Tab-separated table of C-alpha atoms and ligand atoms in Angstrom:
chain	number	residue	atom	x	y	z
H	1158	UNK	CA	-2.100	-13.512	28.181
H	1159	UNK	CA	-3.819	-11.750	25.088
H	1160	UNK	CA	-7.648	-11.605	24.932
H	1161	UNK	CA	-8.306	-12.545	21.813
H	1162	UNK	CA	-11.524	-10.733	20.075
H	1163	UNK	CA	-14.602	-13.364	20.298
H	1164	UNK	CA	-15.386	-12.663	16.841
H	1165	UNK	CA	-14.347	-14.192	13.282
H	1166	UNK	CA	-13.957	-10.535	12.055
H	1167	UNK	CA	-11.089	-9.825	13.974
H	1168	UNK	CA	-8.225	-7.628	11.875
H	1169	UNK	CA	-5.162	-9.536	10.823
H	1170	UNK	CA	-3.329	-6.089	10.130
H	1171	UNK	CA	-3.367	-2.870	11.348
H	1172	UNK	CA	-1.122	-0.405	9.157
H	1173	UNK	CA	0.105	2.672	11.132
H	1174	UNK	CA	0.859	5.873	8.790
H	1175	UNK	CA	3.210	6.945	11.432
H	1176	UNK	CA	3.641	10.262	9.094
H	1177	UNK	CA	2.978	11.825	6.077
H	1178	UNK	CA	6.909	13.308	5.723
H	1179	UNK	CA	8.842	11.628	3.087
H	1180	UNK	CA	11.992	12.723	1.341
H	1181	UNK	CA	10.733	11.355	-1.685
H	1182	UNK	CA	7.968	12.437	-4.187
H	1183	UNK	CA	6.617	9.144	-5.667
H	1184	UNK	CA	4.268	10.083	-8.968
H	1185	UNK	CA	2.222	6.978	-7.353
H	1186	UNK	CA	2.241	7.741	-4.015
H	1187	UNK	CA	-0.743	6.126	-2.173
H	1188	UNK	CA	-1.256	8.809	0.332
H	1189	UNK	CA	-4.285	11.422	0.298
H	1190	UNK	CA	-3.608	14.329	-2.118
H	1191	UNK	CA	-4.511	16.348	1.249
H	1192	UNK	CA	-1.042	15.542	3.223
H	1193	UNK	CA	-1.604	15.546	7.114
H	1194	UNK	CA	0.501	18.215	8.692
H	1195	UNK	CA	3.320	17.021	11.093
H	1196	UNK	CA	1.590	19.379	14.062
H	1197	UNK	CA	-1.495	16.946	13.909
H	1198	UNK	CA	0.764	13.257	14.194
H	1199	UNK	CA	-0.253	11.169	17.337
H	1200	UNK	CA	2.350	11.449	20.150
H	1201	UNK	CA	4.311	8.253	21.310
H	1202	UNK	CA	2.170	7.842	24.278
H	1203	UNK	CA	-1.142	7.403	21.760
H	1204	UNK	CA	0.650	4.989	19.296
H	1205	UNK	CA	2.196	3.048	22.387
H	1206	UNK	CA	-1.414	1.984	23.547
H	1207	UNK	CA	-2.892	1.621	20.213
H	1208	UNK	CA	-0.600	-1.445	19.739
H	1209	UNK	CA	-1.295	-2.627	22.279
H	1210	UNK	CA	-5.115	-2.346	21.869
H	1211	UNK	CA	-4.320	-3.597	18.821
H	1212	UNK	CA	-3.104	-6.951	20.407
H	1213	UNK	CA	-5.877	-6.871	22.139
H	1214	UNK	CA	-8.157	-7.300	19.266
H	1215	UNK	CA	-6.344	-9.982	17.914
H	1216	UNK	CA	-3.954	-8.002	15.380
H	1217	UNK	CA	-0.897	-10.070	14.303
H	1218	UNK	CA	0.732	-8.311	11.899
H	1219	UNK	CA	2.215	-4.308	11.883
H	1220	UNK	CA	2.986	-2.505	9.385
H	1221	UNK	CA	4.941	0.640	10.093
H	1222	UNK	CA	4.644	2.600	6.781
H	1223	UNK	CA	3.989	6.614	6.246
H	1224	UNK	CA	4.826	8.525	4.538
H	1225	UNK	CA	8.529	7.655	5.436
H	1226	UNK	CA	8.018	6.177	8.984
H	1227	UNK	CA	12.122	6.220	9.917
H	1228	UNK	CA	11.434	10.206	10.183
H	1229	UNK	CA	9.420	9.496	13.777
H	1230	UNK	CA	12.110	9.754	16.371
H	1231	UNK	CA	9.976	7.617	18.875
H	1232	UNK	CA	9.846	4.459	16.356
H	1233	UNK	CA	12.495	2.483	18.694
H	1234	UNK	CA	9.558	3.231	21.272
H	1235	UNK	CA	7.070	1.855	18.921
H	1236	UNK	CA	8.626	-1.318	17.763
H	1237	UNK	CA	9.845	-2.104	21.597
H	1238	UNK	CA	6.375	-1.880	22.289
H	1239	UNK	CA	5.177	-3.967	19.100
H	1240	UNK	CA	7.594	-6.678	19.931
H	1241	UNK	CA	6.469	-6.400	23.921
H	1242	UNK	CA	2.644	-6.851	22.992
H	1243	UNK	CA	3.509	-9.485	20.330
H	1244	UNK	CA	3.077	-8.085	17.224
H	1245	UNK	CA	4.573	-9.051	14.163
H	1246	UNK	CA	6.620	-5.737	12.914
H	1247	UNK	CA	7.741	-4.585	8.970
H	1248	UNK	CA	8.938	-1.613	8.483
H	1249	UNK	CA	7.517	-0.276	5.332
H	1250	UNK	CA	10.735	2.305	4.131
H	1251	UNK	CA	12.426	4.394	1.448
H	1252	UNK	CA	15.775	3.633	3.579
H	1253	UNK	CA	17.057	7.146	2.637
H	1254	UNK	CA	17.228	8.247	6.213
H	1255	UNK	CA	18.635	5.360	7.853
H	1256	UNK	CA	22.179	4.748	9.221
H	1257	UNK	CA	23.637	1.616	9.735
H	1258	UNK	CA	23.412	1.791	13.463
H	1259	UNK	CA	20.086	2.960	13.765
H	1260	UNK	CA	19.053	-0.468	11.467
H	1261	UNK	CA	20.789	-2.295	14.142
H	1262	UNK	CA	18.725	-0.588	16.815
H	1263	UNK	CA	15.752	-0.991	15.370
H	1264	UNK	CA	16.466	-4.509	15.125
H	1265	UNK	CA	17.947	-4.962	18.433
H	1266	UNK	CA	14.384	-3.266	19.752
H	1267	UNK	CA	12.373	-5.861	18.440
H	1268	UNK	CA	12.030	-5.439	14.807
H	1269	UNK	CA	10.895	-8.099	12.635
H	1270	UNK	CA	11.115	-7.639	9.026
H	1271	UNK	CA	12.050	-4.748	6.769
H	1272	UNK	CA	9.988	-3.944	2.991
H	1273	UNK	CA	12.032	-1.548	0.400
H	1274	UNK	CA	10.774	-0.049	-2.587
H	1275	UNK	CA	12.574	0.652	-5.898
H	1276	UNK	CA	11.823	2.874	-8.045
H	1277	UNK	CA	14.065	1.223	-10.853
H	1278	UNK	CA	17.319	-0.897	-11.547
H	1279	UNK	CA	18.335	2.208	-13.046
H	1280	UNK	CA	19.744	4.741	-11.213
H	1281	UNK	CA	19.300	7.945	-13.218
H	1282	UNK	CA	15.365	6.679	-13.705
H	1283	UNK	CA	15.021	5.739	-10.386
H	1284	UNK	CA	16.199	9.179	-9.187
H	1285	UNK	CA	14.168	10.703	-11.397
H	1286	UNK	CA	10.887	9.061	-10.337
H	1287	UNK	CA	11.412	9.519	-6.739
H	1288	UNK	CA	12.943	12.813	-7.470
H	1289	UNK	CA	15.554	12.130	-4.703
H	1290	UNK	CA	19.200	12.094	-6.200
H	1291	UNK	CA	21.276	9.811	-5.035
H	1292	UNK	CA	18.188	7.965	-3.146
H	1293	UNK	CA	18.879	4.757	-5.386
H	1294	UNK	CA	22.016	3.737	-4.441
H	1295	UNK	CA	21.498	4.303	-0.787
H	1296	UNK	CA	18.604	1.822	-1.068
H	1297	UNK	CA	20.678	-0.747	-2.403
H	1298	UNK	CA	23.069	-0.301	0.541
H	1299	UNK	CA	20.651	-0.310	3.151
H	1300	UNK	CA	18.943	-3.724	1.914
H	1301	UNK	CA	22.791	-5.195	2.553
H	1302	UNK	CA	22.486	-3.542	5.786
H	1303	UNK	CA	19.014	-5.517	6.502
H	1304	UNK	CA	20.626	-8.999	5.443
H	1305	UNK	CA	23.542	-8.280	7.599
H	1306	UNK	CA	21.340	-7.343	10.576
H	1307	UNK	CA	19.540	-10.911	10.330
H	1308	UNK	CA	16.455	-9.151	9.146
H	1309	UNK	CA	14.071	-10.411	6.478
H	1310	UNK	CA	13.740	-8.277	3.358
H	1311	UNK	CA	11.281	-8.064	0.540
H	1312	UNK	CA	11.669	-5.417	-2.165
H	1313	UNK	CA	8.554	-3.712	-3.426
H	1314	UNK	CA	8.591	-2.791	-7.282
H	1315	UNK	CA	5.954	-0.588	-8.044
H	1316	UNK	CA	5.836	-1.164	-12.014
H	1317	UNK	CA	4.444	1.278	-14.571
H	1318	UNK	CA	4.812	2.248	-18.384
H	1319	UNK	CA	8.157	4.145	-16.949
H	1320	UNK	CA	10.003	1.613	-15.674
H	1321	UNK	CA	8.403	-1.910	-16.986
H	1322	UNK	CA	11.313	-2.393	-18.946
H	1323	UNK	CA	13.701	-2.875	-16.147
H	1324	UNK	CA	11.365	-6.295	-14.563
H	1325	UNK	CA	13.975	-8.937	-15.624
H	1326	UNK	CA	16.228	-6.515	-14.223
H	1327	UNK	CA	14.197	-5.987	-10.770
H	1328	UNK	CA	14.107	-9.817	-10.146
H	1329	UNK	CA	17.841	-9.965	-10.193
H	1330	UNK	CA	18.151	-7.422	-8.622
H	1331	UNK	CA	15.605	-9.091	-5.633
H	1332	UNK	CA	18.097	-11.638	-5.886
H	1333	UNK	CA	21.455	-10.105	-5.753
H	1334	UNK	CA	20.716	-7.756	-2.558
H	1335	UNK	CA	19.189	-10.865	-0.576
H	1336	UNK	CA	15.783	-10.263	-0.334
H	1337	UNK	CA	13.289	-13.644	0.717
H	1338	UNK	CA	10.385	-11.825	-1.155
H	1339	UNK	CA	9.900	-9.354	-4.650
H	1340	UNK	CA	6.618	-7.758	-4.811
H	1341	UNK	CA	6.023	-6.857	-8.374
H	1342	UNK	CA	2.951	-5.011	-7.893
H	1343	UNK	CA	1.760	-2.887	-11.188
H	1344	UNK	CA	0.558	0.557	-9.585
H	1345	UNK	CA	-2.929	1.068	-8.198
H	1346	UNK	CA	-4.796	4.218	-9.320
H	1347	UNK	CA	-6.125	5.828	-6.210
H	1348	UNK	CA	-4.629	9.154	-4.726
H	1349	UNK	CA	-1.426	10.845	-6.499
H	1350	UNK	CA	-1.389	7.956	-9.069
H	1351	UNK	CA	-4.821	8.356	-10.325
H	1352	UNK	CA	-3.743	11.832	-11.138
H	1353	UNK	CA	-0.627	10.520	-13.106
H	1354	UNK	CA	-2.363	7.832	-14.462
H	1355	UNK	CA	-1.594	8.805	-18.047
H	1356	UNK	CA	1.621	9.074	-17.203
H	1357	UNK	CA	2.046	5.510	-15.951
H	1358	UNK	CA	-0.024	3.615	-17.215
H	1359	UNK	CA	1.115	0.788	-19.617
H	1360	UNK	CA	-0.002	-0.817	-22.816
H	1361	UNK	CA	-2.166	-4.285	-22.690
H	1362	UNK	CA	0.838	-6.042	-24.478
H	1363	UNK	CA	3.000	-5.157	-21.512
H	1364	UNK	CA	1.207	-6.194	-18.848
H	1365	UNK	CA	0.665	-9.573	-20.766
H	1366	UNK	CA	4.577	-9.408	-21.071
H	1367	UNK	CA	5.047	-8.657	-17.580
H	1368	UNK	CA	3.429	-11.573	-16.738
H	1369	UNK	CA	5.068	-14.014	-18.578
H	1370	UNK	CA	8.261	-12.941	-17.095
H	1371	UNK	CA	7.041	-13.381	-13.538
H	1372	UNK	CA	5.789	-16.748	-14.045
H	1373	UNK	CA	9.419	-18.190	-15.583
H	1374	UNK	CA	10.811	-16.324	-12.962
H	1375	UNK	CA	9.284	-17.650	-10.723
H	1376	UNK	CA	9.920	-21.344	-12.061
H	1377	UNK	CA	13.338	-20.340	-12.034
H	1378	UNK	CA	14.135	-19.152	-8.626
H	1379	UNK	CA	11.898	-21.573	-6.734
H	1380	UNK	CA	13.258	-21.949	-3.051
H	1381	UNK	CA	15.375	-18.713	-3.973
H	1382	UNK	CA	13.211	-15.783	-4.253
H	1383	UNK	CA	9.067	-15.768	-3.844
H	1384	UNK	CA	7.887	-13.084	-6.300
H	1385	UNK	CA	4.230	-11.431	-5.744
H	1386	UNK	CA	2.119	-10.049	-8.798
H	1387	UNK	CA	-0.243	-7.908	-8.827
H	1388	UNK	CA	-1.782	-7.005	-11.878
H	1389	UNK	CA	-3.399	-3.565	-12.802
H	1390	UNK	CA	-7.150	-3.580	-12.294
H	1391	UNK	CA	-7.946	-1.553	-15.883
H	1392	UNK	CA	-6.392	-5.056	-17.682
H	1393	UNK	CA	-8.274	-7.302	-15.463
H	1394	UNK	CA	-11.636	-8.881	-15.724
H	1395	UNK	CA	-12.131	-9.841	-12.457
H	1396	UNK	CA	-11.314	-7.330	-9.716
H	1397	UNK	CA	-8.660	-7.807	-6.591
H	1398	UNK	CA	-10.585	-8.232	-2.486
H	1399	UNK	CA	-9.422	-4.650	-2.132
H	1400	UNK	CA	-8.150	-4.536	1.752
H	1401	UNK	CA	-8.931	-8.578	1.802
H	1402	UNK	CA	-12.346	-7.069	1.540
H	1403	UNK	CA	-13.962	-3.970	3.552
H	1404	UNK	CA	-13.884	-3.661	7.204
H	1405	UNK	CA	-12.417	-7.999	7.263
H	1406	UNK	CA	-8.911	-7.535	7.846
H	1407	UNK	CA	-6.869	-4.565	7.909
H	1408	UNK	CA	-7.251	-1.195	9.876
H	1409	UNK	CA	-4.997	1.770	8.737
H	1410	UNK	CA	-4.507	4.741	10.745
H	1411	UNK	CA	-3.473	7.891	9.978
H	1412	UNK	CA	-0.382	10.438	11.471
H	1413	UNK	CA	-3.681	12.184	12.881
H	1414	UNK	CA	-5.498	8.997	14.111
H	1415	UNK	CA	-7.890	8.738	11.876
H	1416	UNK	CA	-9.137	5.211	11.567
H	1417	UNK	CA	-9.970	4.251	7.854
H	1418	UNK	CA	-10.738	0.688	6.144
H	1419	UNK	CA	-8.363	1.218	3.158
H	1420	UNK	CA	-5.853	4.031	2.528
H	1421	UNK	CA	-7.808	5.871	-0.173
H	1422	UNK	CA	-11.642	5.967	2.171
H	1423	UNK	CA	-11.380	9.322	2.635
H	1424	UNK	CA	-12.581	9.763	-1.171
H	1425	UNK	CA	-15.552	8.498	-0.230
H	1426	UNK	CA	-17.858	11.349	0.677
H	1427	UNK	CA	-20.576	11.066	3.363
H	1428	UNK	CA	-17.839	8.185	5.786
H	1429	UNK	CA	-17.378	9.491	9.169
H	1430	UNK	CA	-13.863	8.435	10.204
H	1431	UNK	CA	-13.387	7.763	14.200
H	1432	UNK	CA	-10.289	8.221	15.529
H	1433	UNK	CA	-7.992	6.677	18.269
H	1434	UNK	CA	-7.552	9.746	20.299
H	1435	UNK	CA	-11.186	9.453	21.489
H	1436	UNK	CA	-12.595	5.693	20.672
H	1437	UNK	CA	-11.026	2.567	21.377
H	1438	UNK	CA	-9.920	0.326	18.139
H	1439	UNK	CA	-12.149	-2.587	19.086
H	1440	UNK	CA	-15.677	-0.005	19.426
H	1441	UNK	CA	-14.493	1.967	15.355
H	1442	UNK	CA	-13.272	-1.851	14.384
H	1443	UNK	CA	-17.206	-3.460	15.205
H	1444	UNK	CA	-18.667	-0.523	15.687
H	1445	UNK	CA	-18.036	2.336	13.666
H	1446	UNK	CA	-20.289	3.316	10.651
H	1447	UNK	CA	-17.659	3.757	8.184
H	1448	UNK	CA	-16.215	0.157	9.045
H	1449	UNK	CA	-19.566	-1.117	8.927
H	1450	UNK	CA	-20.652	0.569	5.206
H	1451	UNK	CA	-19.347	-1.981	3.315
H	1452	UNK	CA	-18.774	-4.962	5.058
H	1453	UNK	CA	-19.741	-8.161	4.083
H	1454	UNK	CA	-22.185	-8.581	1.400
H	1455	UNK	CA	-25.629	-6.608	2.403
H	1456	UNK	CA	-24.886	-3.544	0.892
H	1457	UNK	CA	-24.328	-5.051	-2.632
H	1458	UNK	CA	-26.246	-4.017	-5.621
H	1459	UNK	CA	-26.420	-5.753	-9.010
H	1460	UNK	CA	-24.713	-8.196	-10.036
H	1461	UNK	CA	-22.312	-8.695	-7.094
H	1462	UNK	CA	-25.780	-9.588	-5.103
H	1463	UNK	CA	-26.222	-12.821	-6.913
H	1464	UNK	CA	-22.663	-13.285	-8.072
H	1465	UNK	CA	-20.596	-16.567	-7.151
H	1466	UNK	CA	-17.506	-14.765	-6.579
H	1467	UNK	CA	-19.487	-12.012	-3.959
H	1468	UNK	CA	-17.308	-13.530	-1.172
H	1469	UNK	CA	-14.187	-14.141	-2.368
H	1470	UNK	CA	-13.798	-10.412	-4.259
H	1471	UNK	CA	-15.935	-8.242	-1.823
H	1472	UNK	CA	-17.390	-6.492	-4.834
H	1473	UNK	CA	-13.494	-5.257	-5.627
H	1474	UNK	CA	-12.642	-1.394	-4.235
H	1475	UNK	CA	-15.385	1.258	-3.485
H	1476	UNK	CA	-12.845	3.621	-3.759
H	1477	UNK	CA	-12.088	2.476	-7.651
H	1478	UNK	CA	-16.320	2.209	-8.211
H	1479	UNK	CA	-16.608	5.445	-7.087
H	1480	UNK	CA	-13.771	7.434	-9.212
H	1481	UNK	CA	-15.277	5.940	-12.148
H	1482	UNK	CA	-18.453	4.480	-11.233
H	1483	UNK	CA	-19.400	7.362	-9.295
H	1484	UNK	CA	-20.524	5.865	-6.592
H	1485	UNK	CA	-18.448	3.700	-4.027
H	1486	UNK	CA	-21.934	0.966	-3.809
H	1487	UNK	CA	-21.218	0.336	-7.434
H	1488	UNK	CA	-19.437	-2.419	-8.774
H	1489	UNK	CA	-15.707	-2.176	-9.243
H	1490	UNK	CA	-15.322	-0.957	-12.695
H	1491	UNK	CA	-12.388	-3.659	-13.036
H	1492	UNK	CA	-15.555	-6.378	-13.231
H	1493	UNK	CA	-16.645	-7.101	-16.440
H	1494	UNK	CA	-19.616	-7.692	-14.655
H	1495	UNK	CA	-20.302	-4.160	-14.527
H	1496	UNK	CA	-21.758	-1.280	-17.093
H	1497	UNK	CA	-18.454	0.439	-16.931
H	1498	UNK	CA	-15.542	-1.746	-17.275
H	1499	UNK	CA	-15.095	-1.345	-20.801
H	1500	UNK	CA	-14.811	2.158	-21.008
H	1501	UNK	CA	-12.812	1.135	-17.694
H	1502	UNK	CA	-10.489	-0.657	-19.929
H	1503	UNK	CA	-10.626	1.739	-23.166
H	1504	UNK	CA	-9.385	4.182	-20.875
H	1505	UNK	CA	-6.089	2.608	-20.394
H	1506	UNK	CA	-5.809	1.599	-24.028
H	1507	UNK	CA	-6.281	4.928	-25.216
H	1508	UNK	CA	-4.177	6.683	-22.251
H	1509	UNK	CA	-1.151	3.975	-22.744
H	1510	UNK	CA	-1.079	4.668	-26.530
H	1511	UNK	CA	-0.356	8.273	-25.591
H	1512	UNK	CA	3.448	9.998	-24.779
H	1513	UNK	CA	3.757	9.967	-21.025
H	1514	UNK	CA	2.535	13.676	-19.437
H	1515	UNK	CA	4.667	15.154	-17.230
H	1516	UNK	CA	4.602	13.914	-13.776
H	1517	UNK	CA	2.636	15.774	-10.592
H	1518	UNK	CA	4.953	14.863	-8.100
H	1519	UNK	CA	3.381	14.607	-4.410
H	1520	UNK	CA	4.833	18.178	-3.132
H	1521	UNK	CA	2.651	21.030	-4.879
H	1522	UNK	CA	5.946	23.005	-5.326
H	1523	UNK	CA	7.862	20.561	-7.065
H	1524	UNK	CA	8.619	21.077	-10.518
H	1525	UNK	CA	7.163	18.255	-13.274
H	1526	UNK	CA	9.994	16.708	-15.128
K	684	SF4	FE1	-16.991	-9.666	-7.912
K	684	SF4	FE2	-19.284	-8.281	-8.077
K	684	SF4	FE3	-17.866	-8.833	-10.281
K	684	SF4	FE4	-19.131	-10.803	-8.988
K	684	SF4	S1	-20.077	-9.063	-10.030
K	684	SF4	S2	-17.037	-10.884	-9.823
K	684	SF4	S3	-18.897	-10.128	-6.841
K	684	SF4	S4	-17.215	-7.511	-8.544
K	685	FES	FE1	-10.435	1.883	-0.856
K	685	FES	FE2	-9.938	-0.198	-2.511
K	685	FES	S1	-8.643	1.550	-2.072
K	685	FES	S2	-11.565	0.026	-1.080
């Protein structure tokens, strides 16, 4: 039987970055500019009794995400031992890489659910944004595959200035390829999209637009399709429970082991990241002093300290207060609460009202098109 953690702050999630390979070169990417090399990724042995440490600590959901995680030859080992310590399993993937059979696998080893993203309904654009030819159309092939193989599937639609003309076209496209779930999330700038922010971010009006379109969708294909939203933060004037808040719900890990409360803490200078190869999850989970930074409400300044909404937004993202704040204690700039959310927000009017730059795709070597 499963020991459950005697504590209310036990993690929900626990997202493994099984690698930082990827075929693709996503503008938005929401790994570290710093890719971790494929010499430092945790053997099968470590991952196998992270899970189920995981368990342990009262974990319920895994996401398998990387990087492209279908490049790990040992991930039939992985979800086997997911499914054998009871933990709920999506497979976060491009789908490039996968055959057929090894879907089938995967789900005949225990797999529970399957998460796509698109780039665009279009194929050229889409292409063009993962810069992976030909990666479109085997996406839309492989999310027939996941139907077929009596697998859940929600499609992820990471929408920006370059493709936020296509979002009628993305919700029948959720539709038409059998996906339960659409997750129309407008990009978050941390990482590889905060350097092509410029390049993706859109105009007030659009977002507004957007929307609108979501909510009659919605309507629309109640019982059919549940769509997700999430808004960008520079429009907002309240900001999102970044991670469900610090340190409260999710643990990722990195290919290296690395344990971190949100994908982007490594920006956050002075954190001192434990990792799995020589702590245990619960001791960095209650323990560690880069889980504890942030957690909960002590370490707010003014005005989150006295603010109504201090426990249901967390203060927003320390990794957003510090790229523009400049510090991670401050307020999330998204706030407008805080002394910098409108130049927070004039930012995005003056950078949408620009022509796109050029893309920085993730690989150093890889030419801007
Ligand atoms: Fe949230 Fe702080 Fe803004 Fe209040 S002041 S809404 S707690 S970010
Ligand atoms: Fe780090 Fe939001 S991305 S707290």
């Amino acid at each position: 039987m499963r020991k459950e953690l005697a504590c209310a702050l036990a993690p929900v999630g626990l997202l493994a970055e099984l690698t930082h390979r990827c075929p693709l070169q996503c503008p938005y990417c929401s790994n570290p500019l710093a890719l971790e090399q494929v010499s430092d990724e945790l053997p099968t042995e470590v991952w196998l009794d992270v899970l189920a440490q995981a368990a342990d600590l009262g974990v319920l959901q895994l996401h398998l995400s990387g990087g492209e995680p279908t490049v790990r030859r040992d991930l039939e080992d992985i979800i086997a031992r997911a499914a054998k310590v009871g933990l709920y399993s999506n497979l976060i993937t491009a789908g490039v890489l996968l055959t057929r059979e090894r879907l089938e696998g995967l789900a005949a080893h225990g797999l529970d659910h399957v998460q796509i993203s698109l780039q665009d309904t279009l194929a050229g654009n889409a292409d063009r944004i993962a810069h992976y030819e030909g990666g479109h159309a085997k996406k839309l092939e492989v999310a027939r595959w996941v139907g077929a193989a009596g697998l859940p599937l929600t499609i992820n639609a990471p929408i920006h200035r370059q493709n936020i003309a296509s979002l009628e076209g993305f919700i029948e496209l959720a539709v038409q390829v059998g996906a339960q779930r659409l997750e129309v999330a407008h990009v978050q700038y941390y990482g590889w999209a905060l350097t092509n922010r410029q390049a993706l971010m859109p105009t007030r009006e659009q977002v507004l637009h957007s929307a609108d379109v979501v909510a009659q969708a919605r309507e629309r294909l109640k019982g059919v399709l549940v769509i997700d939203f999430v808004v960008p933060d520079y429009y907002a004037s309240r900001p999102k429970p970044c991670m469900g808040g610090w340190g409260r719900g999710i643990i990722n890990i990195t290919p290296s082991g690395k344990a971190l409360p949100c994908h982007a803490a490594e920006t956050i200078p002075g954190l001192q990241f434990e990792n799995v190869r020589k702590q245990r999850l619960r001791d960095i989970w209650l323990g560690s002093d880069a889980f504890r930074k942030y957690r909960g409400t002590d370490w707010m300044p003014e005005p989150c300290r006295s603010c109504e909404f201090r426990e249901i937004d967390w203060g927003g993202c320390r990794c957003q207060a510090l790229a523009f704040a400049g510090t991670a204690a401050a307020t999330d700039p998204a706030c407008a609460k805080s002394p910098h959310h409108q130049a927070f927000a004039h930012l995005a009017e003056v950078e949408a009202s620009e022509p796109a730059s050029a893309f920085v795709f993730r690989r150093p070597r890889a030419r801007a098109k």
